[in-house]
């Protein structure tokens, strides 16, 4: 029995030593030199090196619009569509996202829309967003439009 345990211990010791050698390096060279293509660069580093990374810090603005006018009438699809086409899209020609919602504000449940805008930080875009909010409130008799801004890392 002692001989079997001794052989197993030596085998285990050999595996541990080989593992350590592989982790800390091989005498006469590094692991990367011994095994080309292993542990050279991460995929992210390789993309950055190739100049293909397009990650950038941007702003993500979410605008929450209620679709119910005073006296309970909903804003019609055509009215919303015209608002987007004529007032929003020209200010953000790079693109936007619309989401349908069901929300509640001050105890009133109503359908709604969330408009998502991802853009570079600029005073011009900030001004455009404020114009969109002000126009919507006036045009559709709304008390408010919720506006949430996040700083995000975006990649296209």
PDB file of N, CA and C in Angstrom, residues 91-149:
ATOM      1  N   UNK A  91     -33.962  67.104 -35.289  1.00  0.00           N
ATOM      2  CA  UNK A  91     -32.998  67.513 -34.266  1.00  0.00           C
ATOM      3  C   UNK A  91     -32.021  66.384 -33.917  1.00  0.00           C
ATOM      4  N   UNK A  92     -32.428  65.141 -34.179  1.00  0.00           N
ATOM      5  CA  UNK A  92     -31.581  63.979 -33.905  1.00  0.00           C
ATOM      6  C   UNK A  92     -31.568  63.056 -35.125  1.00  0.00           C
ATOM      7  N   UNK A  93     -30.965  63.507 -36.211  1.00  0.00           N
ATOM      8  CA  UNK A  93     -30.966  62.714 -37.444  1.00  0.00           C
ATOM      9  C   UNK A  93     -30.151  61.426 -37.343  1.00  0.00           C
ATOM     10  N   UNK A  94     -29.278  61.319 -36.319  1.00  0.00           N
ATOM     11  CA  UNK A  94     -28.484  60.092 -36.153  1.00  0.00           C
ATOM     12  C   UNK A  94     -29.365  58.921 -35.760  1.00  0.00           C
ATOM     13  N   UNK A  95     -30.511  59.224 -35.138  1.00  0.00           N
ATOM     14  CA  UNK A  95     -31.426  58.153 -34.780  1.00  0.00           C
ATOM     15  C   UNK A  95     -32.025  58.315 -33.402  1.00  0.00           C
ATOM     16  N   UNK A  96     -33.048  57.539 -33.153  1.00  0.00           N
ATOM     17  CA  UNK A  96     -33.757  57.555 -31.880  1.00  0.00           C
ATOM     18  C   UNK A  96     -34.516  56.249 -31.741  1.00  0.00           C
ATOM     19  N   UNK A  97     -34.987  55.996 -30.538  1.00  0.00           N
ATOM     20  CA  UNK A  97     -35.784  54.794 -30.277  1.00  0.00           C
ATOM     21  C   UNK A  97     -37.055  55.203 -29.554  1.00  0.00           C
ATOM     22  N   UNK A  98     -38.180  54.636 -29.961  1.00  0.00           N
ATOM     23  CA  UNK A  98     -39.466  54.866 -29.308  1.00  0.00           C
ATOM     24  C   UNK A  98     -39.928  53.570 -28.652  1.00  0.00           C
ATOM     25  N   UNK A  99     -40.418  53.669 -27.439  1.00  0.00           N
ATOM     26  CA  UNK A  99     -40.959  52.510 -26.732  1.00  0.00           C
ATOM     27  C   UNK A  99     -42.376  52.826 -26.275  1.00  0.00           C
ATOM     28  N   UNK A 100     -43.294  51.893 -26.453  1.00  0.00           N
ATOM     29  CA  UNK A 100     -44.657  52.039 -25.952  1.00  0.00           C
ATOM     30  C   UNK A 100     -44.677  51.657 -24.479  1.00  0.00           C
ATOM     31  N   UNK A 101     -45.429  52.418 -23.685  1.00  0.00           N
ATOM     32  CA  UNK A 101     -45.480  52.153 -22.250  1.00  0.00           C
ATOM     33  C   UNK A 101     -46.911  52.263 -21.725  1.00  0.00           C
ATOM     34  N   UNK A 102     -47.079  51.772 -20.525  1.00  0.00           N
ATOM     35  CA  UNK A 102     -48.270  52.023 -19.724  1.00  0.00           C
ATOM     36  C   UNK A 102     -47.734  52.602 -18.427  1.00  0.00           C
ATOM     37  N   UNK A 103     -48.149  53.799 -18.102  1.00  0.00           N
ATOM     38  CA  UNK A 103     -47.593  54.447 -16.927  1.00  0.00           C
ATOM     39  C   UNK A 103     -48.650  55.050 -16.038  1.00  0.00           C
ATOM     40  N   UNK A 104     -48.142  55.715 -15.006  1.00  0.00           N
ATOM     41  CA  UNK A 104     -49.017  56.385 -14.063  1.00  0.00           C
ATOM     42  C   UNK A 104     -48.306  57.632 -13.580  1.00  0.00           C
ATOM     43  N   UNK A 105     -49.032  58.751 -13.566  1.00  0.00           N
ATOM     44  CA  UNK A 105     -48.480  60.007 -13.080  1.00  0.00           C
ATOM     45  C   UNK A 105     -49.552  60.697 -12.250  1.00  0.00           C
ATOM     46  N   UNK A 106     -49.214  61.019 -11.012  1.00  0.00           N
ATOM     47  CA  UNK A 106     -50.130  61.706 -10.107  1.00  0.00           C
ATOM     48  C   UNK A 106     -51.470  60.967 -10.001  1.00  0.00           C
ATOM     49  N   UNK A 107     -51.383  59.633  -9.952  1.00  0.00           N
ATOM     50  CA  UNK A 107     -52.578  58.818  -9.789  1.00  0.00           C
ATOM     51  C   UNK A 107     -53.357  58.546 -11.063  1.00  0.00           C
ATOM     52  N   UNK A 108     -52.931  59.123 -12.169  1.00  0.00           N
ATOM     53  CA  UNK A 108     -53.640  58.926 -13.439  1.00  0.00           C
ATOM     54  C   UNK A 108     -52.886  57.905 -14.278  1.00  0.00           C
ATOM     55  N   UNK A 109     -53.566  56.813 -14.630  1.00  0.00           N
ATOM     56  CA  UNK A 109     -52.960  55.789 -15.487  1.00  0.00           C
ATOM     57  C   UNK A 109     -53.203  56.177 -16.935  1.00  0.00           C
ATOM     58  N   UNK A 110     -52.161  56.008 -17.743  1.00  0.00           N
ATOM     59  CA  UNK A 110     -52.297  56.377 -19.148  1.00  0.00           C
ATOM     60  C   UNK A 110     -51.254  55.673 -19.999  1.00  0.00           C
ATOM     61  N   UNK A 111     -51.556  55.528 -21.294  1.00  0.00           N
ATOM     62  CA  UNK A 111     -50.529  55.017 -22.202  1.00  0.00           C
ATOM     63  C   UNK A 111     -49.452  56.087 -22.357  1.00  0.00           C
ATOM     64  N   UNK A 112     -48.288  55.653 -22.777  1.00  0.00           N
ATOM     65  CA  UNK A 112     -47.204  56.612 -22.937  1.00  0.00           C
ATOM     66  C   UNK A 112     -46.175  56.141 -23.941  1.00  0.00           C
ATOM     67  N   UNK A 113     -45.169  56.957 -24.092  1.00  0.00           N
ATOM     68  CA  UNK A 113     -44.031  56.654 -24.963  1.00  0.00           C
ATOM     69  C   UNK A 113     -42.768  57.044 -24.216  1.00  0.00           C
ATOM     70  N   UNK A 114     -41.726  56.262 -24.428  1.00  0.00           N
ATOM     71  CA  UNK A 114     -40.390  56.652 -23.978  1.00  0.00           C
ATOM     72  C   UNK A 114     -39.577  56.870 -25.238  1.00  0.00           C
ATOM     73  N   UNK A 115     -38.971  58.018 -25.313  1.00  0.00           N
ATOM     74  CA  UNK A 115     -38.098  58.352 -26.428  1.00  0.00           C
ATOM     75  C   UNK A 115     -36.670  58.247 -25.912  1.00  0.00           C
ATOM     76  N   UNK A 116     -35.848  57.417 -26.545  1.00  0.00           N
ATOM     77  CA  UNK A 116     -34.462  57.210 -26.128  1.00  0.00           C
ATOM     78  C   UNK A 116     -33.548  57.843 -27.168  1.00  0.00           C
ATOM     79  N   UNK A 117     -32.671  58.723 -26.688  1.00  0.00           N
ATOM     80  CA  UNK A 117     -31.712  59.416 -27.550  1.00  0.00           C
ATOM     81  C   UNK A 117     -30.313  59.154 -27.015  1.00  0.00           C
ATOM     82  N   UNK A 118     -29.443  58.564 -27.817  1.00  0.00           N
ATOM     83  CA  UNK A 118     -28.046  58.349 -27.438  1.00  0.00           C
ATOM     84  C   UNK A 118     -27.220  59.259 -28.339  1.00  0.00           C
ATOM     85  N   UNK A 119     -26.449  60.145 -27.710  1.00  0.00           N
ATOM     86  CA  UNK A 119     -25.752  61.173 -28.480  1.00  0.00           C
ATOM     87  C   UNK A 119     -24.513  61.655 -27.733  1.00  0.00           C
ATOM     88  N   UNK A 120     -23.649  62.335 -28.448  1.00  0.00           N
ATOM     89  CA  UNK A 120     -22.487  62.949 -27.818  1.00  0.00           C
ATOM     90  C   UNK A 120     -22.960  64.138 -26.989  1.00  0.00           C
ATOM     91  N   UNK A 121     -22.238  64.418 -25.924  1.00  0.00           N
ATOM     92  CA  UNK A 121     -22.610  65.539 -25.069  1.00  0.00           C
ATOM     93  C   UNK A 121     -22.340  66.849 -25.799  1.00  0.00           C
ATOM     94  N   UNK A 122     -23.390  67.668 -25.910  1.00  0.00           N
ATOM     95  CA  UNK A 122     -23.220  68.977 -26.539  1.00  0.00           C
ATOM     96  C   UNK A 122     -24.323  69.913 -26.063  1.00  0.00           C
ATOM     97  N   UNK A 123     -24.009  71.186 -26.015  1.00  0.00           N
ATOM     98  CA  UNK A 123     -25.017  72.166 -25.603  1.00  0.00           C
ATOM     99  C   UNK A 123     -26.134  72.250 -26.642  1.00  0.00           C
ATOM    100  N   UNK A 124     -25.812  71.994 -27.902  1.00  0.00           N
ATOM    101  CA  UNK A 124     -26.820  72.011 -28.969  1.00  0.00           C
ATOM    102  C   UNK A 124     -27.857  70.904 -28.755  1.00  0.00           C
ATOM    103  N   UNK A 125     -27.399  69.693 -28.417  1.00  0.00           N
ATOM    104  CA  UNK A 125     -28.337  68.591 -28.168  1.00  0.00           C
ATOM    105  C   UNK A 125     -29.163  68.851 -26.909  1.00  0.00           C
ATOM    106  N   UNK A 126     -28.535  69.415 -25.886  1.00  0.00           N
ATOM    107  CA  UNK A 126     -29.270  69.736 -24.658  1.00  0.00           C
ATOM    108  C   UNK A 126     -30.379  70.751 -24.958  1.00  0.00           C
ATOM    109  N   UNK A 127     -30.055  71.742 -25.766  1.00  0.00           N
ATOM    110  CA  UNK A 127     -31.045  72.746 -26.171  1.00  0.00           C
ATOM    111  C   UNK A 127     -32.175  72.083 -26.961  1.00  0.00           C
ATOM    112  N   UNK A 128     -31.829  71.185 -27.871  1.00  0.00           N
ATOM    113  CA  UNK A 128     -32.838  70.482 -28.676  1.00  0.00           C
ATOM    114  C   UNK A 128     -33.779  69.668 -27.803  1.00  0.00           C
ATOM    115  N   UNK A 129     -33.233  68.995 -26.804  1.00  0.00           N
ATOM    116  CA  UNK A 129     -34.072  68.189 -25.902  1.00  0.00           C
ATOM    117  C   UNK A 129     -35.041  69.084 -25.139  1.00  0.00           C
ATOM    118  N   UNK A 130     -34.560  70.214 -24.651  1.00  0.00           N
ATOM    119  CA  UNK A 130     -35.443  71.146 -23.941  1.00  0.00           C
ATOM    120  C   UNK A 130     -36.525  71.702 -24.867  1.00  0.00           C
ATOM    121  N   UNK A 131     -36.189  71.952 -26.126  1.00  0.00           N
ATOM    122  CA  UNK A 131     -37.183  72.414 -27.101  1.00  0.00           C
ATOM    123  C   UNK A 131     -38.238  71.338 -27.352  1.00  0.00           C
ATOM    124  N   UNK A 132     -37.809  70.090 -27.444  1.00  0.00           N
ATOM    125  CA  UNK A 132     -38.742  68.971 -27.652  1.00  0.00           C
ATOM    126  C   UNK A 132     -39.725  68.889 -26.489  1.00  0.00           C
ATOM    127  N   UNK A 133     -39.198  68.962 -25.268  1.00  0.00           N
ATOM    128  CA  UNK A 133     -40.049  68.882 -24.072  1.00  0.00           C
ATOM    129  C   UNK A 133     -41.035  70.050 -24.039  1.00  0.00           C
ATOM    130  N   UNK A 134     -40.537  71.265 -24.239  1.00  0.00           N
ATOM    131  CA  UNK A 134     -41.400  72.452 -24.185  1.00  0.00           C
ATOM    132  C   UNK A 134     -42.488  72.411 -25.260  1.00  0.00           C
ATOM    133  N   UNK A 135     -42.108  72.009 -26.463  1.00  0.00           N
ATOM    134  CA  UNK A 135     -43.071  71.933 -27.565  1.00  0.00           C
ATOM    135  C   UNK A 135     -44.156  70.904 -27.253  1.00  0.00           C
ATOM    136  N   UNK A 136     -43.750  69.736 -26.779  1.00  0.00           N
ATOM    137  CA  UNK A 136     -44.711  68.671 -26.493  1.00  0.00           C
ATOM    138  C   UNK A 136     -45.706  69.113 -25.421  1.00  0.00           C
ATOM    139  N   UNK A 137     -45.193  69.703 -24.355  1.00  0.00           N
ATOM    140  CA  UNK A 137     -46.071  70.147 -23.268  1.00  0.00           C
ATOM    141  C   UNK A 137     -47.096  71.165 -23.774  1.00  0.00           C
ATOM    142  N   UNK A 138     -46.639  72.090 -24.585  1.00  0.00           N
ATOM    143  CA  UNK A 138     -47.540  73.122 -25.111  1.00  0.00           C
ATOM    144  C   UNK A 138     -48.517  72.540 -26.137  1.00  0.00           C
ATOM    145  N   UNK A 139     -47.993  71.789 -27.094  1.00  0.00           N
ATOM    146  CA  UNK A 139     -48.807  71.256 -28.196  1.00  0.00           C
ATOM    147  C   UNK A 139     -49.891  70.292 -27.708  1.00  0.00           C
ATOM    148  N   UNK A 140     -49.566  69.485 -26.690  1.00  0.00           N
ATOM    149  CA  UNK A 140     -50.484  68.434 -26.252  1.00  0.00           C
ATOM    150  C   UNK A 140     -51.014  68.654 -24.834  1.00  0.00           C
ATOM    151  N   UNK A 141     -50.933  69.881 -24.344  1.00  0.00           N
ATOM    152  CA  UNK A 141     -51.462  70.272 -23.030  1.00  0.00           C
ATOM    153  C   UNK A 141     -51.016  69.321 -21.913  1.00  0.00           C
ATOM    154  N   UNK A 142     -49.708  69.118 -21.806  1.00  0.00           N
ATOM    155  CA  UNK A 142     -49.155  68.217 -20.795  1.00  0.00           C
ATOM    156  C   UNK A 142     -48.538  69.023 -19.646  1.00  0.00           C
ATOM    157  N   UNK A 143     -48.695  68.515 -18.423  1.00  0.00           N
ATOM    158  CA  UNK A 143     -48.085  69.166 -17.260  1.00  0.00           C
ATOM    159  C   UNK A 143     -46.574  69.010 -17.261  1.00  0.00           C
ATOM    160  N   UNK A 144     -46.121  67.819 -17.654  1.00  0.00           N
ATOM    161  CA  UNK A 144     -44.680  67.571 -17.577  1.00  0.00           C
ATOM    162  C   UNK A 144     -44.270  66.453 -18.523  1.00  0.00           C
ATOM    163  N   UNK A 145     -42.976  66.395 -18.745  1.00  0.00           N
ATOM    164  CA  UNK A 145     -42.330  65.291 -19.459  1.00  0.00           C
ATOM    165  C   UNK A 145     -41.149  64.900 -18.584  1.00  0.00           C
ATOM    166  N   UNK A 146     -41.105  63.647 -18.159  1.00  0.00           N
ATOM    167  CA  UNK A 146     -39.982  63.186 -17.344  1.00  0.00           C
ATOM    168  C   UNK A 146     -38.754  63.053 -18.236  1.00  0.00           C
ATOM    169  N   UNK A 147     -37.631  63.600 -17.770  1.00  0.00           N
ATOM    170  CA  UNK A 147     -36.378  63.572 -18.537  1.00  0.00           C
ATOM    171  C   UNK A 147     -35.290  62.976 -17.646  1.00  0.00           C
ATOM    172  N   UNK A 148     -34.717  61.858 -18.080  1.00  0.00           N
ATOM    173  CA  UNK A 148     -33.655  61.177 -17.337  1.00  0.00           C
ATOM    174  C   UNK A 148     -32.427  61.113 -18.235  1.00  0.00           C
ATOM    175  N   UNK A 149     -31.264  61.464 -17.670  1.00  0.00           N
ATOM    176  CA  UNK A 149     -30.015  61.446 -18.441  1.00  0.00           C
ATOM    177  C   UNK A 149     -29.015  60.529 -17.765  1.00  0.00           C
TER     178      UNK A 149
END
